[in-house]
Coordinates of C-alpha atoms and ligand atoms in Angstrom, one line a residue:
Chain A
M839 CA 122.5 67.0 122.3
R840 CA 118.8 67.0 121.6
S841 CA 117.8 66.0 118.1
F842 CA 116.9 68.7 115.6
D843 CA 116.0 69.1 111.9
Y844 CA 118.7 70.4 109.7
H845 CA 118.1 72.5 106.6
C846 CA 120.6 74.2 104.4
A847 CA 119.5 77.5 102.8
T848 CA 121.0 78.8 99.5
N849 CA 119.5 82.3 99.6
P850 CA 118.1 84.6 102.3
A851 CA 114.5 84.3 101.2
E852 CA 114.7 80.5 101.5
A853 CA 116.4 80.8 104.9
L854 CA 113.5 83.1 106.1
S855 CA 110.8 80.9 104.8
I856 CA 112.2 77.7 106.4
A857 CA 112.9 79.5 109.6
G858 CA 109.3 80.9 109.6
A859 CA 107.8 77.4 109.1
A860 CA 109.6 75.8 112.0
P861 CA 110.8 77.7 115.0
A862 CA 114.4 77.5 114.0
R863 CA 117.8 78.9 114.7
Y864 CA 120.2 80.0 112.1
L865 CA 123.5 78.2 111.9
G866 CA 126.7 79.9 110.8
G867 CA 130.1 78.2 111.4
G868 CA 128.6 76.5 114.5
T869 CA 131.6 77.3 116.7
N870 CA 129.3 78.8 119.4
L871 CA 125.9 77.2 118.7
V872 CA 127.0 73.6 118.3
D873 CA 129.0 73.9 121.5
L874 CA 126.0 75.3 123.4
M875 CA 123.7 72.6 121.9
R876 CA 126.1 69.9 122.9
Q877 CA 126.0 71.2 126.5
N878 CA 122.1 71.4 126.3
I879 CA 122.3 75.1 127.0
E880 CA 120.5 75.7 123.7
A881 CA 118.1 73.1 122.2
P882 CA 116.6 74.4 119.0
A883 CA 114.1 72.1 117.2
A884 CA 115.6 73.0 113.8
L885 CA 118.7 74.6 112.4
V886 CA 118.7 76.6 109.2
D887 CA 122.3 76.6 107.9
V888 CA 123.1 80.0 106.5
S889 CA 126.8 79.5 106.2
R890 CA 126.4 78.9 102.4
L891 CA 124.5 82.1 101.6
P892 CA 126.4 84.3 99.2
A893 CA 129.6 85.4 101.1
V894 CA 131.0 88.5 99.4
I895 CA 132.7 91.7 100.3
E896 CA 131.5 94.5 98.1
E897 CA 132.4 98.1 97.5
T898 CA 129.5 100.4 98.3
P899 CA 128.6 103.6 96.4
N900 CA 129.6 105.8 99.3
G901 CA 133.2 104.4 99.2
G902 CA 132.6 101.9 102.0
L903 CA 132.3 98.1 102.2
L904 CA 129.4 95.7 102.6
I905 CA 130.5 92.5 104.2
G906 CA 128.2 89.5 103.7
A907 CA 127.0 87.8 106.9
A908 CA 128.3 84.4 105.8
V909 CA 131.9 85.6 105.1
R910 CA 134.3 83.8 107.4
N911 CA 136.2 85.8 109.9
N912 CA 139.6 84.9 108.4
V913 CA 138.5 86.0 105.0
V914 CA 137.4 89.4 106.3
A915 CA 140.7 89.8 108.2
A916 CA 142.8 89.0 105.1
H917 CA 140.8 91.1 102.7
P918 CA 143.1 93.8 101.1
S919 CA 140.5 96.6 101.5
V920 CA 139.8 95.7 105.1
R921 CA 143.6 95.6 105.9
T922 CA 144.2 99.0 104.4
R923 CA 141.0 101.0 105.0
Y924 CA 139.8 99.3 108.2
P925 CA 142.9 97.9 109.9
V926 CA 141.2 98.0 113.3
L927 CA 138.7 95.4 112.0
S928 CA 141.4 93.2 110.5
R929 CA 143.5 93.2 113.7
A930 CA 140.4 92.7 116.0
L931 CA 139.4 89.6 114.0
L932 CA 143.0 88.3 114.1
A933 CA 143.0 88.8 117.9
G934 CA 140.0 86.4 118.3
A935 CA 140.0 82.6 118.9
S936 CA 142.3 80.6 116.7
A937 CA 143.0 80.3 113.0
Q938 CA 140.8 77.1 112.8
I939 CA 137.9 78.8 114.5
R940 CA 138.3 82.0 112.4
N941 CA 138.1 79.8 109.3
M942 CA 134.7 78.5 110.5
A943 CA 133.2 81.5 112.2
T944 CA 130.9 83.8 110.1
V945 CA 130.3 87.5 110.5
G946 CA 126.7 87.0 111.5
G947 CA 127.6 84.3 114.1
N948 CA 130.3 86.4 115.6
I949 CA 127.9 89.3 116.2
L950 CA 125.4 87.0 117.9
Q951 CA 127.8 84.7 119.8
R952 CA 126.9 84.4 123.5
T953 CA 128.8 85.2 126.6
R954 CA 131.7 83.0 127.9
C955 CA 130.7 83.6 131.5
A956 CA 131.6 80.3 133.3
Y957 CA 128.4 80.3 135.3
F958 CA 126.4 80.6 132.1
Y959 CA 128.2 77.5 130.8
D960 CA 127.9 75.5 134.0
A961 CA 124.3 74.4 133.5
A962 CA 124.7 71.5 136.1
G963 CA 126.0 73.6 139.0
S964 CA 125.4 77.3 138.7
H965 CA 122.7 79.9 138.8
C966 CA 122.4 82.1 135.8
N967 CA 119.6 84.5 134.9
K968 CA 120.8 84.5 131.2
R969 CA 120.5 80.7 131.0
E970 CA 117.5 80.4 133.3
P971 CA 115.7 83.6 134.0
G972 CA 114.9 84.2 137.6
S973 CA 117.5 81.6 138.9
G974 CA 120.0 84.2 140.1
C975 CA 123.5 85.3 139.1
D976 CA 126.5 83.4 140.7
A977 CA 129.0 85.7 139.0
I978 CA 128.0 88.5 141.4
G979 CA 130.0 87.6 144.4
G980 CA 131.7 84.8 142.5
F981 CA 134.7 84.6 140.1
N982 CA 134.2 87.8 138.1
R983 CA 137.6 88.6 136.7
Y984 CA 136.1 88.6 133.1
H985 CA 133.0 90.4 133.9
A986 CA 131.5 93.8 133.2
I987 CA 132.3 97.2 134.7
F988 CA 129.8 99.1 132.6
G989 CA 126.0 98.7 132.1
A990 CA 125.6 95.6 134.3
S991 CA 122.6 95.0 136.5
E992 CA 121.9 93.2 139.7
H993 CA 120.6 90.4 137.5
C994 CA 123.7 89.8 135.2
I995 CA 127.3 91.1 134.9
A996 CA 128.3 89.0 131.9
T997 CA 130.3 90.5 129.0
H998 CA 129.9 90.1 125.3
P999 CA 133.1 88.3 124.2
S1000 CA 133.5 89.4 120.6
D1001 CA 136.6 91.2 119.4
M1002 CA 135.2 91.9 116.0
C1003 CA 132.2 93.8 117.4
V1004 CA 134.5 96.2 119.3
A1005 CA 136.0 97.2 116.1
L1006 CA 132.6 97.4 114.4
A1007 CA 131.4 99.7 117.2
A1008 CA 134.4 102.0 116.7
L1009 CA 133.6 102.1 113.0
D1010 CA 129.9 102.9 113.4
A1011 CA 129.1 99.8 111.4
V1012 CA 125.5 99.2 110.4
V1013 CA 124.0 95.7 110.5
H1014 CA 121.6 94.7 107.7
V1015 CA 118.7 92.6 108.8
K1016 CA 116.0 90.7 106.9
G1017 CA 112.9 89.4 108.7
P1018 CA 109.4 88.2 108.2
G1019 CA 108.3 91.9 108.2
G1020 CA 110.9 93.1 105.7
E1021 CA 114.4 94.6 105.8
R1022 CA 115.9 97.0 108.3
D1023 CA 119.3 98.5 109.2
V1024 CA 120.4 98.5 112.9
P1025 CA 123.5 100.4 114.0
L1026 CA 125.9 97.8 115.6
L1027 CA 125.9 100.0 118.7
D1028 CA 122.2 99.6 119.1
L1029 CA 122.0 95.9 118.3
H1030 CA 123.1 94.4 121.7
R1031 CA 121.0 95.1 124.8
L1032 CA 122.2 95.8 128.3
P1033 CA 121.0 93.1 130.7
G1034 CA 118.5 95.1 132.9
D1035 CA 116.1 92.6 134.3
R1036 CA 116.0 90.4 131.2
P1037 CA 119.6 89.3 130.6
D1038 CA 118.3 86.4 128.5
I1039 CA 117.2 88.9 125.8
E1040 CA 120.6 89.9 124.4
T1041 CA 119.8 91.9 121.2
V1042 CA 117.0 93.9 119.6
L1043 CA 116.6 91.3 116.9
Q1044 CA 113.2 89.5 116.7
P1045 CA 112.9 85.8 116.4
G1046 CA 113.4 84.8 112.7
E1047 CA 115.4 87.9 111.8
L1048 CA 118.4 87.1 109.7
I1049 CA 121.6 89.2 109.6
T1050 CA 122.5 89.6 105.9
G1051 CA 125.5 91.9 106.1
V1052 CA 127.5 94.6 107.8
A1053 CA 128.1 98.0 106.2
L1054 CA 131.1 100.2 106.8
S1055 CA 131.5 103.8 105.9
P1056 CA 134.8 105.2 104.8
S1057 CA 136.6 107.7 107.0
A1058 CA 140.2 108.9 107.7
A1059 CA 139.8 107.7 111.3
A1060 CA 138.9 104.2 110.1
A1061 CA 141.9 104.1 107.9
H1062 CA 144.1 105.2 110.7
S1063 CA 143.0 102.8 113.4
A1064 CA 144.3 100.1 115.7
Y1065 CA 143.2 97.3 118.0
R1066 CA 144.8 96.1 121.2
K1067 CA 143.8 93.2 123.3
V1068 CA 144.9 92.4 126.9
R1069 CA 144.4 88.8 128.0
D1070 CA 145.7 86.2 130.5
R1071 CA 147.7 84.4 127.8
S1072 CA 149.1 86.0 124.7
S1073 CA 146.9 84.2 122.2
Y1074 CA 143.8 82.0 121.9
A1075 CA 142.2 83.6 125.0
F1076 CA 139.3 86.0 125.5
A1077 CA 139.9 89.6 126.4
L1078 CA 140.3 91.0 129.9
I1079 CA 139.8 94.3 128.1
S1080 CA 140.4 95.3 124.5
V1081 CA 140.5 98.6 122.7
A1082 CA 139.5 99.6 119.2
A1083 CA 140.4 103.2 118.3
G1084 CA 140.7 105.4 115.2
L1085 CA 142.1 108.9 115.0
E1086 CA 142.2 111.8 112.5
V1087 CA 144.4 114.7 113.3
V1088 CA 144.2 117.9 111.1
D1089 CA 146.5 120.8 111.7
G1090 CA 147.5 119.5 115.1
R1091 CA 143.9 119.1 116.3
I1092 CA 141.9 115.9 116.7
A1093 CA 139.3 116.1 113.9
D1094 CA 137.8 112.6 114.5
I1095 CA 138.2 110.1 117.2
R1096 CA 136.7 106.7 117.9
I1097 CA 137.2 104.7 121.1
A1098 CA 135.5 101.4 121.8
L1099 CA 136.2 99.0 124.6
G1100 CA 135.7 95.2 124.8
G1101 CA 135.5 93.0 127.8
V1102 CA 133.8 95.6 129.9
A1103 CA 130.0 95.3 129.2
A1104 CA 127.3 93.1 127.7
K1105 CA 127.9 95.0 124.4
P1106 CA 130.9 96.7 122.8
W1107 CA 131.3 100.0 124.8
R1108 CA 131.8 103.2 122.9
A1109 CA 133.7 105.8 125.0
L1110 CA 131.6 108.7 123.8
R1111 CA 132.3 110.9 126.8
A1112 CA 136.1 110.6 126.3
E1113 CA 135.7 111.2 122.6
E1114 CA 133.8 114.3 123.2
M1115 CA 136.4 115.7 125.5
L1116 CA 139.2 115.0 123.1
L1117 CA 137.6 116.3 119.9
G1118 CA 139.3 119.5 118.8
T1119 CA 142.2 119.3 121.3
D1120 CA 145.8 118.6 120.4
P1121 CA 146.8 115.0 121.1
A1122 CA 148.8 114.5 124.3
K1123 CA 149.1 111.7 126.8
E1124 CA 147.9 113.7 129.8
R1125 CA 144.7 114.7 128.0
F1126 CA 144.0 111.1 126.9
L1127 CA 144.4 110.0 130.5
A1128 CA 142.1 112.7 131.8
A1129 CA 139.4 111.9 129.2
L1130 CA 139.6 108.3 130.2
D1131 CA 139.3 109.1 133.9
A1132 CA 136.1 111.0 133.1
E1133 CA 134.8 108.0 131.0
L1134 CA 135.7 105.4 133.6
A1135 CA 134.2 107.4 136.5
A1136 CA 130.9 105.6 135.7
A1137 CA 132.5 102.2 136.1
K1138 CA 131.1 99.9 138.7
T1139 CA 133.5 97.1 139.7
F1140 CA 133.5 93.9 141.6
D1141 CA 136.1 92.1 143.7
G1142 CA 137.5 90.2 140.8
N1143 CA 137.6 92.9 138.1
A1144 CA 138.4 96.2 139.8
F1145 CA 141.8 96.1 137.9
K1146 CA 140.0 96.7 134.6
V1147 CA 139.6 100.4 135.3
E1148 CA 143.3 101.2 135.4
L1149 CA 144.0 98.6 132.7
A1150 CA 141.4 100.1 130.3
K1151 CA 142.7 103.6 131.0
R1152 CA 146.3 102.8 130.3
T1153 CA 145.6 100.6 127.3
V1154 CA 143.4 103.2 125.6
A1155 CA 146.0 105.9 126.3
A1156 CA 148.8 103.7 124.8
V1157 CA 146.8 103.0 121.7
L1158 CA 145.9 106.7 121.2
C1159 CA 149.5 107.7 121.7
E1160 CA 150.6 105.2 119.1
L1161 CA 148.0 106.5 116.6
A1162 CA 148.8 110.1 117.3
G1163 CA 152.6 109.5 117.2
V1164 CA 153.1 111.1 120.6
N1165 CA 155.2 109.9 123.4
P1166 CA 153.5 107.2 125.4
Chain B
M476 CA 124.7 64.1 100.3
A477 CA 128.3 63.0 100.4
I478 CA 131.8 64.1 101.4
V479 CA 135.2 63.2 100.1
I480 CA 137.7 62.2 102.7
N481 CA 141.3 61.8 101.5
G482 CA 140.1 61.2 98.0
T483 CA 137.4 58.7 98.8
E484 CA 133.7 59.6 98.7
Y485 CA 131.5 58.7 101.8
P486 CA 127.8 59.2 102.5
L487 CA 126.8 61.6 105.2
P488 CA 125.2 60.4 108.4
D489 CA 121.4 60.7 108.6
D490 CA 121.5 62.2 112.1
P491 CA 122.6 65.9 111.9
R492 CA 123.9 65.7 115.4
V493 CA 127.0 63.7 114.3
S494 CA 130.1 65.9 114.2
L495 CA 132.6 65.6 111.5
L496 CA 135.0 64.3 114.2
D497 CA 132.6 61.5 115.2
L498 CA 131.9 60.6 111.6
L499 CA 135.7 60.2 111.1
R500 CA 136.5 58.3 114.2
E501 CA 133.3 56.4 115.2
Q502 CA 131.8 55.6 111.8
L503 CA 134.7 55.5 109.4
Q504 CA 137.4 54.3 111.8
L505 CA 139.7 57.1 110.7
T506 CA 141.0 57.4 114.2
G507 CA 144.1 59.5 113.3
T508 CA 142.1 62.6 114.1
K509 CA 141.9 63.0 117.9
L510 CA 139.2 64.0 120.3
G511 CA 140.5 66.4 123.0
C512 CA 138.1 68.8 124.5
N513 CA 135.2 68.5 122.1
Q514 CA 134.5 72.2 122.6
G515 CA 137.0 74.1 120.4
G516 CA 139.6 74.7 123.0
C517 CA 142.5 72.4 122.0
G518 CA 142.9 71.9 118.3
A519 CA 143.5 68.1 118.6
C520 CA 140.6 67.5 116.1
T521 CA 142.0 69.8 113.4
V522 CA 141.4 68.7 109.8
I523 CA 141.5 70.5 106.5
V524 CA 138.3 71.2 104.7
D525 CA 138.5 72.6 101.1
G526 CA 142.0 73.8 102.0
A527 CA 141.1 75.6 105.2
R528 CA 142.0 74.2 108.7
V529 CA 139.0 73.8 110.9
L530 CA 137.9 72.0 114.0
S531 CA 136.1 68.8 113.3
C532 CA 134.6 68.7 116.8
L533 CA 132.5 71.8 116.1
T534 CA 131.7 71.0 112.5
L535 CA 128.4 69.1 112.0
A536 CA 129.2 66.4 109.4
V537 CA 126.2 67.5 107.3
Q538 CA 127.8 71.0 107.0
A539 CA 130.6 69.3 105.1
D540 CA 128.3 68.1 102.4
G541 CA 130.1 68.3 99.0
R542 CA 133.4 69.3 100.6
E543 CA 136.8 67.7 100.4
V544 CA 138.3 66.8 103.8
R545 CA 142.0 66.0 104.4
T546 CA 142.9 64.2 107.6
I547 CA 146.3 63.0 108.9
E548 CA 145.7 59.7 107.1
G549 CA 145.8 61.7 103.8
M550 CA 149.1 63.3 104.5
V551 CA 151.4 60.5 103.3
A552 CA 153.8 61.4 100.4
A553 CA 153.1 60.0 96.9
D554 CA 155.7 57.2 97.5
G555 CA 153.9 56.2 100.7
G556 CA 156.5 57.7 102.9
L557 CA 156.1 60.4 105.6
H558 CA 155.2 63.9 104.8
P559 CA 158.3 66.2 105.1
L560 CA 156.6 67.8 108.1
Q561 CA 156.1 64.5 109.8
Q562 CA 159.8 63.7 109.3
A563 CA 160.7 67.2 110.7
F564 CA 158.6 66.5 113.8
I565 CA 160.6 63.3 114.4
E566 CA 163.9 65.1 113.9
H567 CA 163.0 68.1 116.2
D568 CA 161.3 66.2 119.0
G569 CA 158.0 67.8 118.0
F570 CA 156.0 65.4 120.3
Q571 CA 156.2 63.2 123.3
C572 CA 152.9 61.3 123.7
G573 CA 151.8 62.1 120.2
Y574 CA 148.2 62.8 121.0
C575 CA 148.1 66.4 119.7
T576 CA 150.4 65.6 116.7
P577 CA 147.8 64.8 114.0
G578 CA 146.1 68.1 114.8
Q579 CA 149.4 69.9 114.9
I580 CA 150.5 68.5 111.5
C581 CA 147.2 69.3 109.7
S582 CA 147.1 72.7 111.2
A583 CA 150.7 73.5 110.3
I584 CA 150.3 72.3 106.7
A585 CA 147.3 74.6 106.1
M586 CA 149.1 77.4 108.1
V587 CA 152.1 77.2 105.6
A588 CA 149.6 77.9 102.8
E589 CA 148.1 80.9 104.6
Y590 CA 151.6 82.2 105.2
R591 CA 152.6 81.8 101.6
R592 CA 149.4 83.6 100.5
G593 CA 150.5 86.6 102.6
D594 CA 147.7 86.4 105.1
P595 CA 148.4 88.6 108.2
S596 CA 148.3 87.4 111.8
Y597 CA 147.7 89.3 115.0
V598 CA 151.5 89.8 115.4
T599 CA 152.1 91.0 111.8
A600 CA 153.5 94.5 112.1
D601 CA 152.2 95.9 108.8
L602 CA 148.8 94.5 108.0
A603 CA 148.7 95.9 104.5
E604 CA 152.1 94.4 103.6
G605 CA 151.6 91.1 105.3
P606 CA 154.1 88.9 107.1
K607 CA 157.8 89.6 106.5
G608 CA 160.0 86.5 106.7
T609 CA 159.1 83.6 108.9
T610 CA 159.7 84.5 112.5
R611 CA 159.2 82.2 115.5
Q612 CA 156.8 84.8 116.9
E613 CA 154.6 84.5 113.7
I614 CA 154.7 80.7 113.9
R615 CA 153.7 80.6 117.5
E616 CA 150.8 83.0 117.0
R617 CA 149.6 81.1 114.0
M618 CA 149.8 77.8 115.8
S619 CA 148.2 79.0 119.0
G620 CA 145.1 77.0 118.3
N621 CA 146.9 73.7 118.9
L622 CA 147.8 73.0 122.5
C623 CA 150.3 70.4 123.5
R624 CA 149.9 69.0 127.0
C625 CA 153.4 67.5 126.8
G626 CA 154.9 70.9 126.2
A627 CA 156.6 70.0 122.9
H628 CA 155.9 73.4 121.5
N629 CA 159.6 74.4 121.0
G630 CA 160.2 71.3 118.9
I631 CA 157.0 71.9 117.0
V632 CA 158.0 75.4 116.1
D633 CA 161.5 74.2 115.1
A634 CA 159.9 71.6 112.8
I635 CA 157.6 74.1 111.1
E636 CA 160.5 76.6 110.8
E637 CA 162.4 73.9 108.9
L638 CA 159.5 73.2 106.6
L639 CA 159.0 76.9 105.8
A640 CA 162.7 77.4 105.2
G641 CA 162.9 74.4 102.9
E642 CA 159.9 75.5 100.7
A643 CA 160.3 77.8 97.8
P644 CA 158.7 81.2 98.7
Ligands
LIG201 C1 137.8 78.1 122.1 C2 137.2 79.3 121.6 C3 137.8 80.5 121.7 C4 137.3 81.7 121.2 N1 137.9 82.9 121.4 C5 137.4 84.0 120.9 C6 138.0 85.3 121.1 O1 139.1 85.4 121.6 N2 137.4 86.4 120.5 C7 136.2 86.3 119.9 O2 135.7 87.4 119.5 N3 135.6 85.2 119.8 C8 136.1 84.0 120.2 N4 135.5 82.9 120.1 C9 134.1 82.9 119.6 C10 133.9 82.8 118.1 O3 134.4 84.1 117.6 C11 132.5 82.6 117.8 O4 132.1 81.3 118.3 C12 132.1 82.8 116.3 O5 132.4 84.1 115.9 C13 130.7 82.5 116.1 O6 130.4 82.5 114.7 P1 129.7 81.2 114.0 O7 129.5 81.5 112.6 O8 130.5 80.0 114.3 O9 128.4 81.2 114.8 P2 127.4 80.1 115.2 O10 127.9 79.3 116.3 O11 127.0 79.3 114.0 O12 126.1 81.0 115.7 C14 126.2 81.8 116.8 C15 124.8 82.5 116.9 O13 124.5 83.4 115.8 C16 123.3 83.0 115.2 N5 123.5 83.3 113.8 C17 124.5 82.9 113.0 N6 124.5 83.5 111.8 C18 123.4 84.3 111.8 C19 122.7 85.1 110.9 N7 123.3 85.3 109.6 N8 121.6 85.8 111.2 C20 121.1 85.6 112.5 N9 121.6 84.8 113.4 C21 122.7 84.2 113.1 C22 123.1 81.6 115.6 O14 121.7 81.3 115.6 C23 123.7 81.5 117.0 O15 122.8 82.0 117.9 C24 136.0 81.7 120.5 C25 135.4 80.5 120.4 C26 135.9 79.3 120.9 C27 135.2 78.0 120.7
LIG202 S1 138.6 68.4 120.3 FE1 138.2 69.9 118.9 S2 139.2 71.6 119.6 FE2 139.5 70.2 121.2
LIG203 S1 152.8 65.4 122.3 FE1 151.6 65.0 124.1 S2 150.0 66.5 123.9 FE2 151.4 67.1 122.4

């Protein structure tokens, strides 16, 4: 690991001013960044520890929740209001990593964690445009079981590995950001970028911008929601695909529906096309499958991950059937 | 800058690159905590910081400033004997080579507290209600962050089940 300066910030303004003075990276639980620094994939000159910034979960005036960026993943998952009003978020967090890692990982760090593509990690032996722009992508034509079927480019087919973000995408969460130029709100769905020809630029955040929290709005679909993750072993493994969904049925018709997929793109993938087709219809398995067919028609697969299309379709349909209480 | 490890205060290293694991093992000779993968994938380095189980390999020692750390060396009973869970590991063959054992024990002790608090896990059917009873499925899911290369998992689950059954709810 290269040497670096370490600073611990006690409030966001202090974090911003230290980060502004030295080109620095923020440090949450360190479960991703420390690992990448140890492997010399990342080598920041300074770290500003933001894991001790106020870590609270507050009620908001519109009946939603504001979750501080420094709140640990396990604390969010176990929070009574999250469990009852946003079960998809609780379950998604509990599906991720291990209890030890969830006790360390922060909300801000989880959002900005980097891909687990094996070629990205293999600095000594592999080409990766995300790690070293212009060097090539060994995942294309390589081992791509875990890679993207949506939104990839000829330069990169890596996926974003977060479970939490898939739930946040389904919930239309809004990320609060503070930077040298002031504060702004970024919808979670607009925060991560697709790779295009710059897979090394992963989000719309500018250098020095600090995530301060995530806001959730209340809804019936959020309260009636679920998360399901399919993986190569039943726990402590990244997703092959995962599904976050919420459903509100009024008088036998779908009044609100949210479907987001994980493990399929460089960002959490909202299945807007399928949602649009299902809104207003009465819930039935055949209709779910047809809507998913339409959504997945845009998928582009590789040798190792073609199975994801059928897997995604069946998993979403199963989750929606469960939420709707119809025969799977 | 200082941390408290098993009740004793120690200064923190000057170099922020030192992990909590390296501080324990290389600088303080507290070698009960084990180094496995050094990248978050095995749980051998699990210790308890301010009551929460964490991975010492991914914790920078400076991040533990002012915190209380409990390691396997701090698990002995008041009379100097084994912790009840250590005894249960012996009785249920919860290990072979023993390399993962300190991490398993630290992890399980903190896990029991999470369970008692009613924290849900991925396999908890009703998130709002929390876990019902102590099923093997719940124990396995909650202990999935600790791998055992010797495959002693069944004995480990047996030992934890005994500890949970013996404790007042
Ligand atoms: C073995 C293993 C298995 C895992 N399995 C899963 C899994 O199944 N599912 C899953 O979702 N995740 C999994 N993870 C990843 C884990 O969830 C992330 O490492 C964690 O969420 C990152 O949070 P952190 O606070 O530790 O981030 P850090 O490592 O501290 O930081 C990550 C990034 O975020 C930036 N950052 C942190 N906080 C802020 C902030 N407030 N503002 C701006 N930038 C910030 C940092 O600069 C860095 O770039 C796994 C990790 C490991 C090691
Ligand atoms: S050594 Fe820390 S998780 Fe393997
Ligand atoms: S007892 Fe040998 S690794 Fe677990």
